[in-house]
CSV table of C-alpha atoms and ligand atoms in Angstrom, one decimal:
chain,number,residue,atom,x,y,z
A,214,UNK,CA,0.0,0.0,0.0
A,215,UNK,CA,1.1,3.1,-0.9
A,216,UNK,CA,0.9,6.3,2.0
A,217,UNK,CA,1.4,9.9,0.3
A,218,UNK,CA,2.0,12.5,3.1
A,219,UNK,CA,3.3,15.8,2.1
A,220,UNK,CA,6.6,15.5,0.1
A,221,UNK,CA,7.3,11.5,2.5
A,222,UNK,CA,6.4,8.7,0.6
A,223,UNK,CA,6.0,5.7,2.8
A,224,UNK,CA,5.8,2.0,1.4
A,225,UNK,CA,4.0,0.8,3.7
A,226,UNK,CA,3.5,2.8,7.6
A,227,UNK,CA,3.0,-0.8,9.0
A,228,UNK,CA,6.3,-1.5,8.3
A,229,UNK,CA,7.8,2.0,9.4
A,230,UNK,CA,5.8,0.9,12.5
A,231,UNK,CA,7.6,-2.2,12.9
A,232,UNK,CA,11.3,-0.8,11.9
A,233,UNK,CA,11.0,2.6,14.6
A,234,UNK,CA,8.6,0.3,17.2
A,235,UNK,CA,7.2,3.4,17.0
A,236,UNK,CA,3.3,3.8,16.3
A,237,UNK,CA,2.9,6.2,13.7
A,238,UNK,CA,-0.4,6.5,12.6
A,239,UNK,CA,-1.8,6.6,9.0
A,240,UNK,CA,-1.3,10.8,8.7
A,241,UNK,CA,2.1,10.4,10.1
A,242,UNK,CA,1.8,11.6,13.4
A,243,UNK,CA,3.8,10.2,15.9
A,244,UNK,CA,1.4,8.4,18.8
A,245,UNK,CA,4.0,8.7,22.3
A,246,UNK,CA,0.9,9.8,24.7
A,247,UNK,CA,-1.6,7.5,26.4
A,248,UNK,CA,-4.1,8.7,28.5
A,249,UNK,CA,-6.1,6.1,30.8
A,250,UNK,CA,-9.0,6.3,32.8
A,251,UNK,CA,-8.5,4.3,35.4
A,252,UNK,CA,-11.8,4.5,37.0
A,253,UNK,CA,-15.2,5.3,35.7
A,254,UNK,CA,-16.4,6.2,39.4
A,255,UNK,CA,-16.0,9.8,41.0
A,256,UNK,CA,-16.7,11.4,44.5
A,257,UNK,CA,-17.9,14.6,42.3
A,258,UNK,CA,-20.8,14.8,39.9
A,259,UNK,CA,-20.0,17.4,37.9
A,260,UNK,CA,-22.9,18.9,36.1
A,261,UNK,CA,-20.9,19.3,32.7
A,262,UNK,CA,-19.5,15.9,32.8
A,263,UNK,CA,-22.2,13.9,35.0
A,264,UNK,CA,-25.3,12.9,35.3
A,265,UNK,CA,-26.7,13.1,39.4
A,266,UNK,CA,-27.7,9.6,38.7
A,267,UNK,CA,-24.6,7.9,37.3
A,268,UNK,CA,-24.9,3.9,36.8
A,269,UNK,CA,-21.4,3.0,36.9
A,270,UNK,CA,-19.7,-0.5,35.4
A,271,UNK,CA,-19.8,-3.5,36.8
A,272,UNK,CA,-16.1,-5.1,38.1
A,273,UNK,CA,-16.1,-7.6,36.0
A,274,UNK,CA,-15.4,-5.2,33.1
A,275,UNK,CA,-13.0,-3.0,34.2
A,276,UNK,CA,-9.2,-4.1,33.5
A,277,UNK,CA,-7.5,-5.4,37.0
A,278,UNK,CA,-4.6,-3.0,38.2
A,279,UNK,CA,-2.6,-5.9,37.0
A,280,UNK,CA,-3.5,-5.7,33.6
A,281,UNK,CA,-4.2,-2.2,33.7
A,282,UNK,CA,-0.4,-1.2,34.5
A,283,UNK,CA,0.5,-4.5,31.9
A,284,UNK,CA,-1.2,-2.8,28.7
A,285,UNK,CA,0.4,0.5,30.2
A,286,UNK,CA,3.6,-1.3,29.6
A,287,UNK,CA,2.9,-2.5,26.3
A,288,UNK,CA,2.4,0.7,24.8
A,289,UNK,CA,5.9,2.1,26.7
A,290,UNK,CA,7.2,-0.9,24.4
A,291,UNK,CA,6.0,0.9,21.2
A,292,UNK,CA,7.1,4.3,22.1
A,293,UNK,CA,5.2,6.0,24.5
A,294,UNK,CA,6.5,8.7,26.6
A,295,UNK,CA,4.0,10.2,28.2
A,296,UNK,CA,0.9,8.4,30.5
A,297,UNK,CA,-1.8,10.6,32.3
A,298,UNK,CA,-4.1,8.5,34.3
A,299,UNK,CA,-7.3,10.2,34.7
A,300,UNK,CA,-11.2,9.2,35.1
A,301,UNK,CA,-13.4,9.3,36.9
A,302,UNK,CA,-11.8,10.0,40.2
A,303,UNK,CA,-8.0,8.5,39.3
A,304,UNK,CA,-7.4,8.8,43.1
A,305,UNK,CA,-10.1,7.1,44.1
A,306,UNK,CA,-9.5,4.0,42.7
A,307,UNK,CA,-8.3,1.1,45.4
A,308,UNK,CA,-4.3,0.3,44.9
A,309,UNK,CA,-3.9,3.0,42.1
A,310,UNK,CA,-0.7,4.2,43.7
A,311,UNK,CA,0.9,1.3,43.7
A,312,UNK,CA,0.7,1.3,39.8
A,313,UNK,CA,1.5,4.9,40.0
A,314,UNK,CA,4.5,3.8,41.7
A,315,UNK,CA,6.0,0.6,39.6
A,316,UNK,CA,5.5,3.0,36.0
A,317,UNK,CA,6.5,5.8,37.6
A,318,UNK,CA,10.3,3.4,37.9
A,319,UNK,CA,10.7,4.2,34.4
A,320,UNK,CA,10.6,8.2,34.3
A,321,UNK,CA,13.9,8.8,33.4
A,322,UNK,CA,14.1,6.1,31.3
A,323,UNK,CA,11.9,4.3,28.9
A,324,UNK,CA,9.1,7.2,30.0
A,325,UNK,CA,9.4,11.0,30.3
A,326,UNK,CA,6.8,11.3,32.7
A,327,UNK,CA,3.8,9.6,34.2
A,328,UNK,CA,1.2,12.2,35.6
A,329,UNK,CA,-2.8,12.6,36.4
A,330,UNK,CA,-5.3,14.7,36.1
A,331,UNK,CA,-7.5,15.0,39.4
A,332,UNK,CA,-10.4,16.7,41.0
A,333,UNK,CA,-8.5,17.2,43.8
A,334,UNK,CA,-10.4,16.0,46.6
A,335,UNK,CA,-7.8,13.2,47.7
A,336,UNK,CA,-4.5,15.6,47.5
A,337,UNK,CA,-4.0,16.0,51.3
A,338,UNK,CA,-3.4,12.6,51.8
A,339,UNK,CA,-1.8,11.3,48.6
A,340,UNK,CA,0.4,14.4,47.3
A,341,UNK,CA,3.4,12.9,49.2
A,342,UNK,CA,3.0,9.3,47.4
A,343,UNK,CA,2.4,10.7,43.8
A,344,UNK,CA,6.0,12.7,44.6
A,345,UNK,CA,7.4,9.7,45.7
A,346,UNK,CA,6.2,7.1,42.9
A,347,UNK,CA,7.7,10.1,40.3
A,348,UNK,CA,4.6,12.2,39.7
A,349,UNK,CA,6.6,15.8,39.3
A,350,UNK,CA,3.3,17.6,37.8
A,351,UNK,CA,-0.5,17.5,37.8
A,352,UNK,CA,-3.4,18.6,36.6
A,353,UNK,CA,-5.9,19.6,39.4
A,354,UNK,CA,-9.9,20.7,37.8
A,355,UNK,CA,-11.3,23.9,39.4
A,356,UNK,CA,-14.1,26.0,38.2
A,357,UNK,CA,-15.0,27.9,40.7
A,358,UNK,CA,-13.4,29.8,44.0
A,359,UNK,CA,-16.6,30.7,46.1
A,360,UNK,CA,-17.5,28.0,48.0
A,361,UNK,CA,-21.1,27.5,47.1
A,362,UNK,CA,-20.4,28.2,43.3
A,363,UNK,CA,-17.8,25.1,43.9
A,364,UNK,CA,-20.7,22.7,45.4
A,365,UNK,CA,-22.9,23.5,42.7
A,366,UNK,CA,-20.6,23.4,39.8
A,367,UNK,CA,-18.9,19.6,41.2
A,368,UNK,CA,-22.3,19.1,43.3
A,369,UNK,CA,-20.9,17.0,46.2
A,370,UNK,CA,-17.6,18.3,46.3
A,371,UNK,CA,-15.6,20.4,49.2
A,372,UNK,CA,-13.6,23.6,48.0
A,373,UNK,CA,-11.9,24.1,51.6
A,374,UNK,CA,-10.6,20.1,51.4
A,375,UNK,CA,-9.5,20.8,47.4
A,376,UNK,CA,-7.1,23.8,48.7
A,377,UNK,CA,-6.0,22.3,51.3
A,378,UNK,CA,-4.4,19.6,48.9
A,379,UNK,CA,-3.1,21.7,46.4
A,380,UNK,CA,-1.4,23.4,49.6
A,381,UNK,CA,-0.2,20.3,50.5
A,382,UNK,CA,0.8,19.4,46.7
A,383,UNK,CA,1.9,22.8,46.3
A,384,UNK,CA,4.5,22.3,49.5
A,385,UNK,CA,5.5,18.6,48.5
A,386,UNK,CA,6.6,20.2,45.2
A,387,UNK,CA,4.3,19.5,42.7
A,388,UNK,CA,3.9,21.6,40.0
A,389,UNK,CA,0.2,22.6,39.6
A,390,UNK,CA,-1.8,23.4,36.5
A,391,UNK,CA,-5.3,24.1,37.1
A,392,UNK,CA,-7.8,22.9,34.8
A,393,UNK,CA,-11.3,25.6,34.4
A,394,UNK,CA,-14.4,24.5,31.9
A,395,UNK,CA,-15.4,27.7,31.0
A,396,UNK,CA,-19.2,27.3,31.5
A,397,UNK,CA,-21.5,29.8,30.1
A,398,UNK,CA,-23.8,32.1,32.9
A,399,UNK,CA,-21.7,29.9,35.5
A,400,UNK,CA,-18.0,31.1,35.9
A,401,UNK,CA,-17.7,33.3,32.9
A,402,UNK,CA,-16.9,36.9,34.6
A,403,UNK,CA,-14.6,35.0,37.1
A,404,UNK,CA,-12.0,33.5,35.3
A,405,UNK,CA,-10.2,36.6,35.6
A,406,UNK,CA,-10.1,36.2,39.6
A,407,UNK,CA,-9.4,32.3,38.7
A,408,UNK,CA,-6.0,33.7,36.9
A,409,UNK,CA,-4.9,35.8,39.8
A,410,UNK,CA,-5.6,33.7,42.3
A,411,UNK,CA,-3.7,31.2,39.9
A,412,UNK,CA,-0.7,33.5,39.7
A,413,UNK,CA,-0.3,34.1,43.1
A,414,UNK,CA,-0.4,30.7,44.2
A,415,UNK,CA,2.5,30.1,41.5
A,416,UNK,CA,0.0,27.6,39.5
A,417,UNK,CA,-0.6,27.3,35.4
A,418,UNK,CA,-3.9,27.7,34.3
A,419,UNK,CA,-5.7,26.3,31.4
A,420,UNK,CA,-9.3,26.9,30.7
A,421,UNK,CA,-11.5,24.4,28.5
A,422,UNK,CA,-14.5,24.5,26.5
A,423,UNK,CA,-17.4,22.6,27.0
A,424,UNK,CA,-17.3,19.3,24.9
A,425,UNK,CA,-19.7,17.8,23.6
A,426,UNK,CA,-20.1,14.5,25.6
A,427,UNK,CA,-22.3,12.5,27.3
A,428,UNK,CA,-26.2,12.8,27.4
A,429,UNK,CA,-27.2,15.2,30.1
A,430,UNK,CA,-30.6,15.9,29.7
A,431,UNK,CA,-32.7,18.6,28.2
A,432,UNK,CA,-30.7,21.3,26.0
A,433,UNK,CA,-28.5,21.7,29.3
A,434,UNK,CA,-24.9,21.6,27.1
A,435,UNK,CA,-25.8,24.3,24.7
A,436,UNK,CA,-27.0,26.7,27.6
A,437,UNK,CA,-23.1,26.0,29.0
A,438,UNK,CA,-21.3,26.5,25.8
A,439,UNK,CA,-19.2,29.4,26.1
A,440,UNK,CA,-16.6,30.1,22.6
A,441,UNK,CA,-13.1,30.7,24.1
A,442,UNK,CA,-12.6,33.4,21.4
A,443,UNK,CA,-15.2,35.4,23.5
A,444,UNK,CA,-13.1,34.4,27.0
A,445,UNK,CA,-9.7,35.5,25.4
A,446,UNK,CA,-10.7,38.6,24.4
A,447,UNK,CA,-12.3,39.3,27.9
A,448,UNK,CA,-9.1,38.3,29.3
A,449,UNK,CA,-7.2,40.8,27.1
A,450,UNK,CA,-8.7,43.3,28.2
A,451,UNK,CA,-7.3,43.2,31.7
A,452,UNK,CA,-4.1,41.0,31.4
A,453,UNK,CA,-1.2,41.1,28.5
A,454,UNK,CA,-1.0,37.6,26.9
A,455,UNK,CA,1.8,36.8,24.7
A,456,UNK,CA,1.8,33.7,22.4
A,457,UNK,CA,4.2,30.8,23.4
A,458,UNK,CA,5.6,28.9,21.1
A,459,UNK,CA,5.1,25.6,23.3
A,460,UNK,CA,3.1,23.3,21.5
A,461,UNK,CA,2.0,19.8,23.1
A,462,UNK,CA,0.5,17.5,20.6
A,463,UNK,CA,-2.7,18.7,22.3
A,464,UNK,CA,-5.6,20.8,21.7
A,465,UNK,CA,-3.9,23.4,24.1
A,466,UNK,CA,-2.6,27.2,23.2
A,467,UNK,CA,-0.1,28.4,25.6
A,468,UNK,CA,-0.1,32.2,26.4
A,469,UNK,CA,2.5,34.0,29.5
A,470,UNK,CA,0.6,36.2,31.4
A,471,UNK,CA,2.5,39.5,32.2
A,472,UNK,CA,0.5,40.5,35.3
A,473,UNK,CA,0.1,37.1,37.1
A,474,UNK,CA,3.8,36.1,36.3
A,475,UNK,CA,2.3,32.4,35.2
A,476,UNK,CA,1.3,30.6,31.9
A,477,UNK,CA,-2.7,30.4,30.4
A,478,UNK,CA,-4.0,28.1,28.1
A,479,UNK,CA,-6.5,27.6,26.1
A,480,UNK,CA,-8.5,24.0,25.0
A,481,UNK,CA,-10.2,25.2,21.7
A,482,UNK,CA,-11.2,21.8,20.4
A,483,UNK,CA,-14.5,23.6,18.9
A,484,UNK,CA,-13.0,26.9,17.8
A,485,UNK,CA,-10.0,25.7,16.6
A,486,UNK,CA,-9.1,22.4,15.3
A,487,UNK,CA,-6.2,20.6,17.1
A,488,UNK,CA,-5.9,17.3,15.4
A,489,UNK,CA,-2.9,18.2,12.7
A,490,UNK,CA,-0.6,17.7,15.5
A,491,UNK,CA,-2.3,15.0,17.8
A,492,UNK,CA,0.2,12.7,19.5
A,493,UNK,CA,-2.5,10.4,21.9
A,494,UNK,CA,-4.5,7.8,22.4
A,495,UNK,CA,-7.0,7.5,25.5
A,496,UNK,CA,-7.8,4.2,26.8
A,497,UNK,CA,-11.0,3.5,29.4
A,498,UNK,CA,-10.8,1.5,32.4
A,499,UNK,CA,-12.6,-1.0,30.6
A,500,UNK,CA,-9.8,-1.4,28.5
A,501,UNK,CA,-11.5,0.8,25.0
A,502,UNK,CA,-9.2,1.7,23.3
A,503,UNK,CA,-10.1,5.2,21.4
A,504,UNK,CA,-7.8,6.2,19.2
A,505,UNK,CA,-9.6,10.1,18.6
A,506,UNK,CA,-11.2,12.1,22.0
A,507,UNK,CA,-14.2,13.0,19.2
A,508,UNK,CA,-15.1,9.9,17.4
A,509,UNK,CA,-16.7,6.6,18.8
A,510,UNK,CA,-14.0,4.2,16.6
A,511,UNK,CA,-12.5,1.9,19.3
A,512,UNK,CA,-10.7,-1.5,19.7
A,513,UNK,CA,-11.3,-3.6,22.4
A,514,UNK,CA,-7.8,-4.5,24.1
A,515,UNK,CA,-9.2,-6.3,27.2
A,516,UNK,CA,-10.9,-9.1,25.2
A,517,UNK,CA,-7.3,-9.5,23.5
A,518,UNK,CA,-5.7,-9.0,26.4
A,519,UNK,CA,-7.8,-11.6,28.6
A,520,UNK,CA,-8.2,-14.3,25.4
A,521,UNK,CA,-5.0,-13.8,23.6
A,522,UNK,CA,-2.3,-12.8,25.8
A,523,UNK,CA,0.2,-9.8,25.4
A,524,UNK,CA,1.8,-10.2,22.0
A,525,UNK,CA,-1.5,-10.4,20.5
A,526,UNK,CA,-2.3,-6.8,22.2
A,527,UNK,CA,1.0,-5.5,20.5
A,528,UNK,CA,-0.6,-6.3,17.3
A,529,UNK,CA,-3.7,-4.9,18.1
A,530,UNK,CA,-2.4,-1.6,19.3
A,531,UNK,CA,-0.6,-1.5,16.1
A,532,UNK,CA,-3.7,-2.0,13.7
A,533,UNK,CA,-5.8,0.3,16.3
A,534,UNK,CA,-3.1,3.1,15.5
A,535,UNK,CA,-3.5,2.8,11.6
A,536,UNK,CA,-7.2,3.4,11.9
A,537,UNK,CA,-6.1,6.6,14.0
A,538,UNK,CA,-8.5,9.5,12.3
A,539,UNK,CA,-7.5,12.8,11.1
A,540,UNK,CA,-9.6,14.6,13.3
A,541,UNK,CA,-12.8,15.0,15.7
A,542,UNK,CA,-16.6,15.3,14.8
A,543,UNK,CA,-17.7,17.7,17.8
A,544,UNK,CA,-20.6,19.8,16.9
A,545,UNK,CA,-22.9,22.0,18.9
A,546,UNK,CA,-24.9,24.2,17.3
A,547,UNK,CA,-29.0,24.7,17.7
A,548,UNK,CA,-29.7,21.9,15.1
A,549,UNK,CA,-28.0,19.6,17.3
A,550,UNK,CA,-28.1,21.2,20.8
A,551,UNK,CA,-26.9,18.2,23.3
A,552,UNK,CA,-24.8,15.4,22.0
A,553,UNK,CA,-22.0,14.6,19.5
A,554,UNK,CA,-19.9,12.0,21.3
A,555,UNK,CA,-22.6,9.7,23.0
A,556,UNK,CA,-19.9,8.9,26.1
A,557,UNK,CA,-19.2,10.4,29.1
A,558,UNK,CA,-16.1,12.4,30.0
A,559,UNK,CA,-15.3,10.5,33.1
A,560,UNK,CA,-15.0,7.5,30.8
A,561,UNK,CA,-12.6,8.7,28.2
A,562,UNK,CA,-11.1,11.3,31.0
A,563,UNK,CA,-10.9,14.2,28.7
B,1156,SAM,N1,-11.9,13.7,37.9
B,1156,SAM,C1,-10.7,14.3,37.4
B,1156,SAM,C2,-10.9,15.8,37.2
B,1156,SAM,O1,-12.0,16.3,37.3
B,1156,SAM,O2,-9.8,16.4,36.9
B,1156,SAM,C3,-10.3,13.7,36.1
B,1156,SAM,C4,-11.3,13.3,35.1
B,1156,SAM,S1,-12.2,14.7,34.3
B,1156,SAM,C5,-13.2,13.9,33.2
B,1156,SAM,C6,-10.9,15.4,33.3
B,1156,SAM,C7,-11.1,16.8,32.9
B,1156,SAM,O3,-12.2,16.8,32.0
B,1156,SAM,C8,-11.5,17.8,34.0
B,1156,SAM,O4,-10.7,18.9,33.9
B,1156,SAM,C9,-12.9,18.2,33.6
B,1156,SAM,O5,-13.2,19.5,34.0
B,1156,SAM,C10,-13.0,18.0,32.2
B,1156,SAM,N2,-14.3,17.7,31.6
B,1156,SAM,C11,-15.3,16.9,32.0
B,1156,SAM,N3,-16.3,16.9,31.2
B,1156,SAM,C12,-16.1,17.8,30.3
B,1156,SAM,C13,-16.8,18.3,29.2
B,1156,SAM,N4,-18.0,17.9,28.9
B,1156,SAM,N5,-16.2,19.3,28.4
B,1156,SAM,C14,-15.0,19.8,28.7
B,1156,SAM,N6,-14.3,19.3,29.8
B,1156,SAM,C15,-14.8,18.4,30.5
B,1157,SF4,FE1,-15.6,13.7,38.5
B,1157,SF4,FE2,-13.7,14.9,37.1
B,1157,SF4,FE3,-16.1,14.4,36.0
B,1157,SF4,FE4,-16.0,16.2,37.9
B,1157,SF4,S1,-15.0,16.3,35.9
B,1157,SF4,S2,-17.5,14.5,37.8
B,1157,SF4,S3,-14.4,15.4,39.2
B,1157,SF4,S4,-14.7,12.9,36.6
């Protein structure tokens, strides 16, 4: 088969594949960036990414930590550098640390860095064990800094226990990066005080758009949609952003922020398409592999896992990489109001 990218002519990318044990996918973008949701379950119920009512999966079908941290090591066998464990609740999951701990033995080495993205709640007591098992960064979700904005926003959650662990994170010395959904009527006019408060705790800050995912109910996601264009030029007006040149493989747009001394980013996935550049893969705790955030094409690694044993998973993550898209489907508009991705976010982990 013949692959024409560009000015590169490839014979066949399977075979490219095989010579780098790379996995380069069908457009020729390097794939060196696993996500995993490591739990579908959460001590919050955010409004923008759950239901109230949540049924979550039975045991049964959620990879063991065993084989969890096993397909973890597959893919740092074809390349990857980077692993973010999310959810769900990453933290809440029983014995997670302990596979925090044995992949976090090859930062430095066959890894660059293993890290999570969390809602905070469980910092206090575990910021000292992610520094020890190698974590050096994080990514802790805040929309809100009044207290009773906080509750309603995450609906069960506690902003006084959140600070308190990104004190303690803070202290232990993990970098912070705080992650804000920008959520229309909800937090819009305070994501200015968001960024100050963000400087002068010495934290990055990134804000989000509302995706597209999961069924929520009525037209609920289309009230929440805020563009970011709009939120950027509100920012401009009070603080100087200047472009960086920092680009992660990701949907984010890095800016430094004169007044506040720290870095702002922006998650355009509907206002600007990020997919030229994409360099990940998410896999559920269920052991989906998706190979695009924005498009329901999956393979199922846990059935090849659990029937065919680890060099059969090789192979599949392989073909799973060559029927990587070339970008996302989201869509809100009034024609189509609520859903494009028919998953929820705690299932993919964003
Ligand atoms: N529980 C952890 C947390 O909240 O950070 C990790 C999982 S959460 C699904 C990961 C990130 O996705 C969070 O920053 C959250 O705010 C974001 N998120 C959830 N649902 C979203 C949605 N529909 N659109 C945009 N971001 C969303
Ligand atoms: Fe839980 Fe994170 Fe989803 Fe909030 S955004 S409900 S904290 S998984």
């Amino acid at each position: 088969m013949i692959f024409s990218l560009g000015d590169i002519r490839y014979s066949s990318m399977n075979e490219i594949n095989k010579n780098t044990n790379k996995l380069i996918d069908p457009f020729g973008r390097t794939v060196d960036y696993l996500r995993v949701s490591v739990t579908d379950r959460c001590d919050f119920r955010c409004t923008y990414c759950m239901a109230e009512e949540m049924k979550f999966l039975p045991k049964k079908d959620i990879l063991s930590l065993e084989e969890l941290e096993a397909v973890c090591r597959v893919f740092i066998k074809l390349g990857t550098r980077k692993i973010r464990l999310t959810g769900g609740e990453p933290l809440v999951r029983k014995g997670i640390m302990q596979v925090i701990s044995n992949l976090g033995k090859e930062v430095g080495n066959s890894l660059d860095e293993i890290t999570i993205t969390t809602n905070g709640s469980q910092l206090e007591t575990k910021a000292e064990e992610l520094y020890n098992a190698g974590v050096r960064r994080i990514n802790v979700s805040l929309d809100h800094l009044d207290p009773d904005k906080f509750k309603e926003i995450t609906r069960w959650g506690d902003l006084e226990k959140v600070k308190r662990g990104l004190k303690k994170a803070s202290e232990i010395g993990l970098k912070i990066k705080i992650n804000t959904v920008a959520i229309s009527g909800f937090n819009q006019h305070h994501l200015s005080e968001i960024l100050r408060w963000c400087g002068e705790e010495s934290f990055d800050m990134t804000i989000i758009e509302v995706m597209p995912m999961g069924d929520l109910g009525g037209d609920k996601r289309y009230g929440q949609y805020l563009p970011l264009t709009q939120v950027r030029n509100e920012l401009e007006k009070k603080f100087t952003l200047t472009d960086l040149p920092e680009r992660t493989g990701g949907p984010a747009r890095y800016f430094s922020v004169k007044e506040t001394n720290n870095k702002l980013g922006f998650i355009t996935p509907l206002t600007h398409n990020f997919c030229e550049s994409c360099n990940r893969v998410r896999l559920t705790c269920t052991g989906i592999l998706y190979m695009c955030l924005g498009q329901d094409d999956n393979v199922d690694l846990k059935i090849v896992l659990r029937d065919k044993g680890l060099n059969a998973l090789e192979d599949a993550i392989r073909k799973a990489i060559m029927r990587k898209p070339k970008g996302h489907d989201f869509e809100i508009s009034r024609q189509s109001p609520n859903v494009s991705i028919n998953r929820h976010m705690s299932l993919t982990g964003g």
